[in-house]
Amino acid sequence: QLQLQESGPGLVKPSETLSLTCTVSGGSISSSDNYWGWIRQPPGKGLEWIGSIYFSGSTYYNPSLKSRVTISVDTSKNQFSLKLSSVTAADTAVYYCARLTFGNVYFDYWGQGTLVTVSS
Amino acid sequence: EIVLTQSPGTLSLSPGERATLSCRASQHVSSTYLAWYQQKPGQAPRLLIYGASNRATGIPDRFSGSGSGTDFTLTISRLEPEDFAVYSCQQYGSSLTFGGGTKVEI
């Protein structure tokens, strides 16, 4: 059974960079049928796609966040990572990593999510 | 960017009743790229429907999806106690966006 697990600091100071890693187990991140993505959800609000990456390193980002987002992949560790720079309180959210399946473009496996709070 | 508007914001129903949730897109969305998710408090979203009408693995047949173009619907034929949750639609076009969600409450 495929599993994804987010890890990283739960508290980030304003103007700093948020960094999270997603570790994939029970399957290969190098699957040709899948992208891997980050989605966030501010408290009490809806879901927002941040961006997605293919095992080759090809990326797609939400245009509204593109200037601040970098997603990378490490196939040797079966991990992919998120960096979000110049964070503000508006970036406080639960951050999820998930597998994105080609064809119909949907997220079929999700991590449990990790709350990141931006505060001094 | 395609905006997805879900209605109603909250749906108050009883177990055994039928739930009809709407997802309206600001522009045409290919049915191929419309999905629905269920989310319970403190949990990650769970894929219910992909391609507008295809149930994901393990999803009971009381869940069904329909629609095309700019109007899509998720129907729960008979609500079970475990179905009370928030439901979100998602589309992929030039970018990927989610709707704001509909809460189905008792």
mmCIF file of C-alpha atoms in Angstrom:
data_model
loop_
_atom_site.group_PDB
_atom_site.id
_atom_site.type_symbol
_atom_site.label_atom_id
_atom_site.label_comp_id
_atom_site.label_asym_id
_atom_site.label_seq_id
_atom_site.Cartn_x
_atom_site.Cartn_y
_atom_site.Cartn_z
ATOM 1 C CA GLN A 1 0.000 0.000 0.000
ATOM 2 C CA LEU A 2 1.420 3.337 -1.043
ATOM 3 C CA GLN A 3 2.032 5.746 1.826
ATOM 4 C CA LEU A 4 3.159 9.368 1.897
ATOM 5 C CA GLN A 5 4.488 11.182 4.938
ATOM 6 C CA GLU A 6 5.207 14.892 5.278
ATOM 7 C CA SER A 7 8.001 16.126 7.522
ATOM 8 C CA GLY A 8 9.456 19.492 8.432
ATOM 9 C CA PRO A 9 9.227 22.365 10.913
ATOM 10 C CA GLY A 10 5.796 23.201 12.290
ATOM 11 C CA LEU A 11 6.728 26.822 12.952
ATOM 12 C CA VAL A 12 8.326 29.254 10.512
ATOM 13 C CA LYS A 13 9.076 32.930 11.053
ATOM 14 C CA PRO A 14 7.663 35.580 8.721
ATOM 15 C CA SER A 15 9.867 36.365 5.694
ATOM 16 C CA GLU A 16 11.702 33.036 6.050
ATOM 17 C CA THR A 17 11.470 29.940 3.863
ATOM 18 C CA LEU A 18 9.112 27.073 4.601
ATOM 19 C CA SER A 19 10.671 23.677 3.813
ATOM 20 C CA LEU A 20 8.850 20.363 3.786
ATOM 21 C CA THR A 21 9.727 16.875 2.567
ATOM 22 C CA CYS A 22 7.407 14.076 1.520
ATOM 23 C CA THR A 23 8.672 10.517 1.839
ATOM 24 C CA VAL A 24 6.981 7.919 -0.355
ATOM 25 C CA SER A 25 6.891 4.288 0.774
ATOM 26 C CA GLY A 26 5.282 1.179 -0.646
ATOM 27 C CA GLY A 27 5.928 2.309 -4.206
ATOM 28 C CA SER A 28 8.394 4.112 -6.435
ATOM 29 C CA ILE A 29 8.445 7.842 -6.950
ATOM 30 C CA SER A 30 9.858 7.059 -10.407
ATOM 31 C CA SER A 31 6.523 5.722 -11.647
ATOM 32 C CA SER A 32 5.922 6.847 -15.218
ATOM 33 C CA ASP A 33 2.182 7.226 -14.569
ATOM 34 C CA ASN A 34 2.321 9.743 -11.784
ATOM 35 C CA TYR A 35 3.238 13.229 -10.779
ATOM 36 C CA TRP A 36 3.669 14.166 -7.113
ATOM 37 C CA GLY A 37 2.114 17.237 -5.631
ATOM 38 C CA TRP A 38 1.758 19.633 -2.732
ATOM 39 C CA ILE A 39 -1.612 20.980 -1.640
ATOM 40 C CA ARG A 40 -2.370 23.218 1.325
ATOM 41 C CA GLN A 41 -5.432 24.091 3.373
ATOM 42 C CA PRO A 42 -5.578 27.163 5.617
ATOM 43 C CA PRO A 43 -7.522 26.575 8.834
ATOM 44 C CA GLY A 44 -11.238 26.424 8.092
ATOM 45 C CA LYS A 45 -10.732 27.037 4.370
ATOM 46 C CA GLY A 46 -10.606 25.103 1.117
ATOM 47 C CA LEU A 47 -7.810 23.260 -0.619
ATOM 48 C CA GLU A 48 -5.192 25.037 -2.742
ATOM 49 C CA TRP A 49 -2.864 23.285 -5.168
ATOM 50 C CA ILE A 50 0.711 24.507 -4.798
ATOM 51 C CA GLY A 51 2.501 22.552 -7.494
ATOM 52 C CA SER A 52 3.525 19.167 -8.849
ATOM 53 C CA ILE A 53 6.681 17.397 -9.993
ATOM 54 C CA TYR A 54 7.538 14.397 -12.174
ATOM 55 C CA PHE A 55 10.379 12.057 -11.251
ATOM 56 C CA SER A 56 12.429 13.570 -14.077
ATOM 57 C CA GLY A 57 12.258 16.938 -12.328
ATOM 58 C CA SER A 58 9.634 18.524 -14.570
ATOM 59 C CA THR A 59 7.471 20.892 -12.519
ATOM 60 C CA TYR A 60 4.147 22.706 -12.700
ATOM 61 C CA TYR A 61 3.265 25.453 -10.231
ATOM 62 C CA ASN A 62 0.168 27.360 -9.226
ATOM 63 C CA PRO A 63 0.568 30.713 -11.028
ATOM 64 C CA SER A 64 -0.414 32.590 -7.876
ATOM 65 C CA LEU A 65 2.482 31.040 -5.919
ATOM 66 C CA LYS A 66 4.994 30.408 -8.686
ATOM 67 C CA SER A 67 7.358 33.234 -7.775
ATOM 68 C CA ARG A 68 7.871 31.811 -4.269
ATOM 69 C CA VAL A 69 7.702 28.025 -4.813
ATOM 70 C CA THR A 70 10.347 25.451 -5.602
ATOM 71 C CA ILE A 71 9.540 21.740 -5.721
ATOM 72 C CA SER A 72 12.334 19.209 -6.150
ATOM 73 C CA VAL A 73 12.665 15.430 -6.231
ATOM 74 C CA ASP A 74 15.251 12.979 -4.908
ATOM 75 C CA THR A 75 14.588 9.619 -6.534
ATOM 76 C CA SER A 76 17.390 7.930 -4.576
ATOM 77 C CA LYS A 77 15.532 8.655 -1.352
ATOM 78 C CA ASN A 78 12.012 8.308 -2.833
ATOM 79 C CA GLN A 79 11.278 11.833 -1.641
ATOM 80 C CA PHE A 80 10.129 15.149 -3.009
ATOM 81 C CA SER A 81 10.333 18.506 -1.315
ATOM 82 C CA LEU A 82 8.672 21.905 -1.127
ATOM 83 C CA LYS A 83 10.257 25.266 -0.488
ATOM 84 C CA LEU A 84 8.071 28.345 -0.108
ATOM 85 C CA SER A 85 9.953 31.590 0.366
ATOM 86 C CA SER A 86 9.067 34.919 1.985
ATOM 87 C CA VAL A 87 6.252 33.427 4.023
ATOM 88 C CA THR A 88 3.609 35.465 5.814
ATOM 89 C CA ALA A 89 0.775 34.587 8.184
ATOM 90 C CA ALA A 90 -1.366 33.889 5.101
ATOM 91 C CA ASP A 91 0.810 30.831 4.434
ATOM 92 C CA THR A 92 -0.281 29.217 7.694
ATOM 93 C CA ALA A 93 -1.983 25.992 6.648
ATOM 94 C CA VAL A 94 -2.022 22.238 6.741
ATOM 95 C CA TYR A 95 0.302 21.117 3.965
ATOM 96 C CA TYR A 96 -0.413 17.828 2.218
ATOM 97 C CA CYS A 97 1.675 15.840 -0.212
ATOM 98 C CA ALA A 98 -0.159 13.588 -2.637
ATOM 99 C CA ARG A 99 0.206 11.400 -5.724
ATOM 100 C CA LEU A 100 -1.239 12.822 -8.911
ATOM 101 C CA THR A 101 -2.334 10.309 -11.523
ATOM 102 C CA PHE A 102 -2.074 11.036 -15.250
ATOM 103 C CA GLY A 103 -4.963 10.668 -17.590
ATOM 104 C CA ASN A 104 -7.754 11.985 -15.452
ATOM 105 C CA VAL A 105 -5.459 14.168 -13.274
ATOM 106 C CA TYR A 106 -6.571 13.456 -9.740
ATOM 107 C CA PHE A 107 -4.911 12.943 -6.364
ATOM 108 C CA ASP A 108 -5.423 9.354 -5.260
ATOM 109 C CA TYR A 109 -2.994 8.961 -2.360
ATOM 110 C CA TRP A 110 -2.452 11.613 0.282
ATOM 111 C CA GLY A 111 -0.200 12.120 3.254
ATOM 112 C CA GLN A 112 -1.800 12.831 6.617
ATOM 113 C CA GLY A 113 -0.870 16.495 6.382
ATOM 114 C CA THR A 114 1.304 18.694 8.561
ATOM 115 C CA LEU A 115 0.350 22.028 10.105
ATOM 116 C CA VAL A 116 2.787 24.830 9.436
ATOM 117 C CA THR A 117 2.282 28.033 11.375
ATOM 118 C CA VAL A 118 3.944 31.267 10.316
ATOM 119 C CA SER A 119 4.583 33.377 13.376
ATOM 120 C CA SER A 120 7.392 35.259 15.061
ATOM 121 C CA GLU B 1 -7.670 30.374 -13.872
ATOM 122 C CA ILE B 2 -10.863 28.359 -13.721
ATOM 123 C CA VAL B 3 -12.846 29.083 -10.555
ATOM 124 C CA LEU B 4 -15.015 26.318 -9.106
ATOM 125 C CA THR B 5 -18.025 27.452 -7.073
ATOM 126 C CA GLN B 6 -19.671 24.844 -4.894
ATOM 127 C CA SER B 7 -23.207 25.099 -3.574
ATOM 128 C CA PRO B 8 -24.736 25.024 -1.146
ATOM 129 C CA GLY B 9 -22.080 25.924 1.383
ATOM 130 C CA THR B 10 -23.758 23.713 3.955
ATOM 131 C CA LEU B 11 -26.330 20.978 3.444
ATOM 132 C CA SER B 12 -28.300 19.842 6.498
ATOM 133 C CA LEU B 13 -29.815 16.397 6.023
ATOM 134 C CA SER B 14 -30.664 13.243 7.915
ATOM 135 C CA PRO B 15 -29.314 9.718 7.457
ATOM 136 C CA GLY B 16 -31.161 7.950 4.662
ATOM 137 C CA GLU B 17 -31.821 11.152 2.737
ATOM 138 C CA ARG B 18 -30.453 12.035 -0.694
ATOM 139 C CA ALA B 19 -27.724 14.653 -1.021
ATOM 140 C CA THR B 20 -27.153 16.653 -4.192
ATOM 141 C CA LEU B 21 -24.018 18.807 -4.327
ATOM 142 C CA SER B 22 -23.219 21.258 -7.115
ATOM 143 C CA CYS B 23 -19.891 22.342 -8.582
ATOM 144 C CA ARG B 24 -20.043 25.124 -11.153
ATOM 145 C CA ALA B 25 -17.008 26.172 -13.213
ATOM 146 C CA SER B 26 -16.271 29.680 -14.476
ATOM 147 C CA GLN B 27 -15.211 28.174 -17.824
ATOM 148 C CA HIS B 28 -15.664 24.900 -19.635
ATOM 149 C CA VAL B 29 -14.042 21.927 -17.910
ATOM 150 C CA SER B 30 -13.448 18.663 -19.669
ATOM 151 C CA SER B 31 -15.299 15.876 -17.869
ATOM 152 C CA THR B 32 -12.061 13.908 -18.021
ATOM 153 C CA TYR B 33 -10.539 16.319 -15.544
ATOM 154 C CA LEU B 34 -13.235 16.731 -12.883
ATOM 155 C CA ALA B 35 -12.825 14.960 -9.537
ATOM 156 C CA TRP B 36 -14.597 14.911 -6.182
ATOM 157 C CA TYR B 37 -13.118 14.379 -2.722
ATOM 158 C CA GLN B 38 -14.509 13.712 0.747
ATOM 159 C CA GLN B 39 -12.768 15.151 3.808
ATOM 160 C CA LYS B 40 -13.516 14.469 7.452
ATOM 161 C CA PRO B 41 -12.201 16.628 10.321
ATOM 162 C CA GLY B 42 -8.503 16.132 10.941
ATOM 163 C CA GLN B 43 -8.107 13.854 7.924
ATOM 164 C CA ALA B 44 -6.683 14.180 4.439
ATOM 165 C CA PRO B 45 -9.092 14.322 1.492
ATOM 166 C CA ARG B 46 -10.185 11.004 0.025
ATOM 167 C CA LEU B 47 -10.783 10.581 -3.696
ATOM 168 C CA LEU B 48 -14.405 9.660 -4.467
ATOM 169 C CA ILE B 49 -14.977 10.348 -8.155
ATOM 170 C CA TYR B 50 -12.677 11.004 -11.121
ATOM 171 C CA GLY B 51 -13.499 11.764 -14.726
ATOM 172 C CA ALA B 52 -16.752 13.348 -13.476
ATOM 173 C CA SER B 53 -18.543 10.003 -13.062
ATOM 174 C CA ASN B 54 -16.066 7.209 -12.259
ATOM 175 C CA ARG B 55 -16.001 5.923 -8.704
ATOM 176 C CA ALA B 56 -12.564 5.455 -7.205
ATOM 177 C CA THR B 57 -11.526 2.101 -5.839
ATOM 178 C CA GLY B 58 -13.555 1.048 -2.814
ATOM 179 C CA ILE B 59 -16.123 3.847 -3.050
ATOM 180 C CA PRO B 60 -19.689 2.642 -2.401
ATOM 181 C CA ASP B 61 -22.180 2.874 -5.243
ATOM 182 C CA ARG B 62 -24.388 5.289 -3.303
ATOM 183 C CA PHE B 63 -21.900 7.935 -4.490
ATOM 184 C CA SER B 64 -22.335 9.057 -8.087
ATOM 185 C CA GLY B 65 -21.054 11.914 -10.196
ATOM 186 C CA SER B 66 -22.509 13.536 -13.275
ATOM 187 C CA GLY B 67 -22.365 16.651 -15.396
ATOM 188 C CA SER B 68 -20.421 18.281 -18.181
ATOM 189 C CA GLY B 69 -19.196 21.627 -19.407
ATOM 190 C CA THR B 70 -19.548 24.009 -16.491
ATOM 191 C CA ASP B 71 -22.019 22.164 -14.257
ATOM 192 C CA PHE B 72 -21.171 19.062 -12.285
ATOM 193 C CA THR B 73 -23.038 17.211 -9.544
ATOM 194 C CA LEU B 74 -22.147 14.765 -6.794
ATOM 195 C CA THR B 75 -25.076 12.724 -5.534
ATOM 196 C CA ILE B 76 -25.194 10.569 -2.424
ATOM 197 C CA SER B 77 -28.289 8.441 -2.844
ATOM 198 C CA ARG B 78 -28.876 7.530 0.803
ATOM 199 C CA LEU B 79 -26.753 9.184 3.451
ATOM 200 C CA GLU B 80 -24.987 6.918 5.886
ATOM 201 C CA PRO B 81 -23.699 8.295 9.221
ATOM 202 C CA GLU B 82 -20.113 8.146 7.923
ATOM 203 C CA ASP B 83 -20.983 10.354 4.910
ATOM 204 C CA PHE B 84 -21.312 13.545 6.944
ATOM 205 C CA ALA B 85 -18.221 15.434 5.866
ATOM 206 C CA VAL B 86 -16.941 18.172 3.549
ATOM 207 C CA TYR B 87 -16.954 17.497 -0.200
ATOM 208 C CA SER B 88 -14.718 19.323 -2.663
ATOM 209 C CA CYS B 89 -14.509 19.288 -6.434
ATOM 210 C CA GLN B 90 -11.265 19.695 -8.367
ATOM 211 C CA GLN B 91 -10.530 20.464 -12.006
ATOM 212 C CA TYR B 92 -7.514 20.421 -14.257
ATOM 213 C CA GLY B 93 -7.397 22.743 -17.205
ATOM 214 C CA SER B 94 -4.677 25.274 -17.804
ATOM 215 C CA SER B 95 -4.034 24.976 -14.070
ATOM 216 C CA LEU B 96 -5.424 22.925 -11.219
ATOM 217 C CA THR B 97 -8.017 24.308 -8.818
ATOM 218 C CA PHE B 98 -10.361 23.136 -6.082
ATOM 219 C CA GLY B 99 -13.804 24.344 -5.141
ATOM 220 C CA GLY B 100 -14.432 25.831 -1.714
ATOM 221 C CA GLY B 101 -16.293 22.768 -0.472
ATOM 222 C CA THR B 102 -19.779 21.806 0.672
ATOM 223 C CA LYS B 103 -20.290 20.644 4.226
ATOM 224 C CA VAL B 104 -22.892 17.905 4.634
ATOM 225 C CA GLU B 105 -24.084 17.979 8.220
ATOM 226 C CA ILE B 106 -26.687 16.144 10.232
#
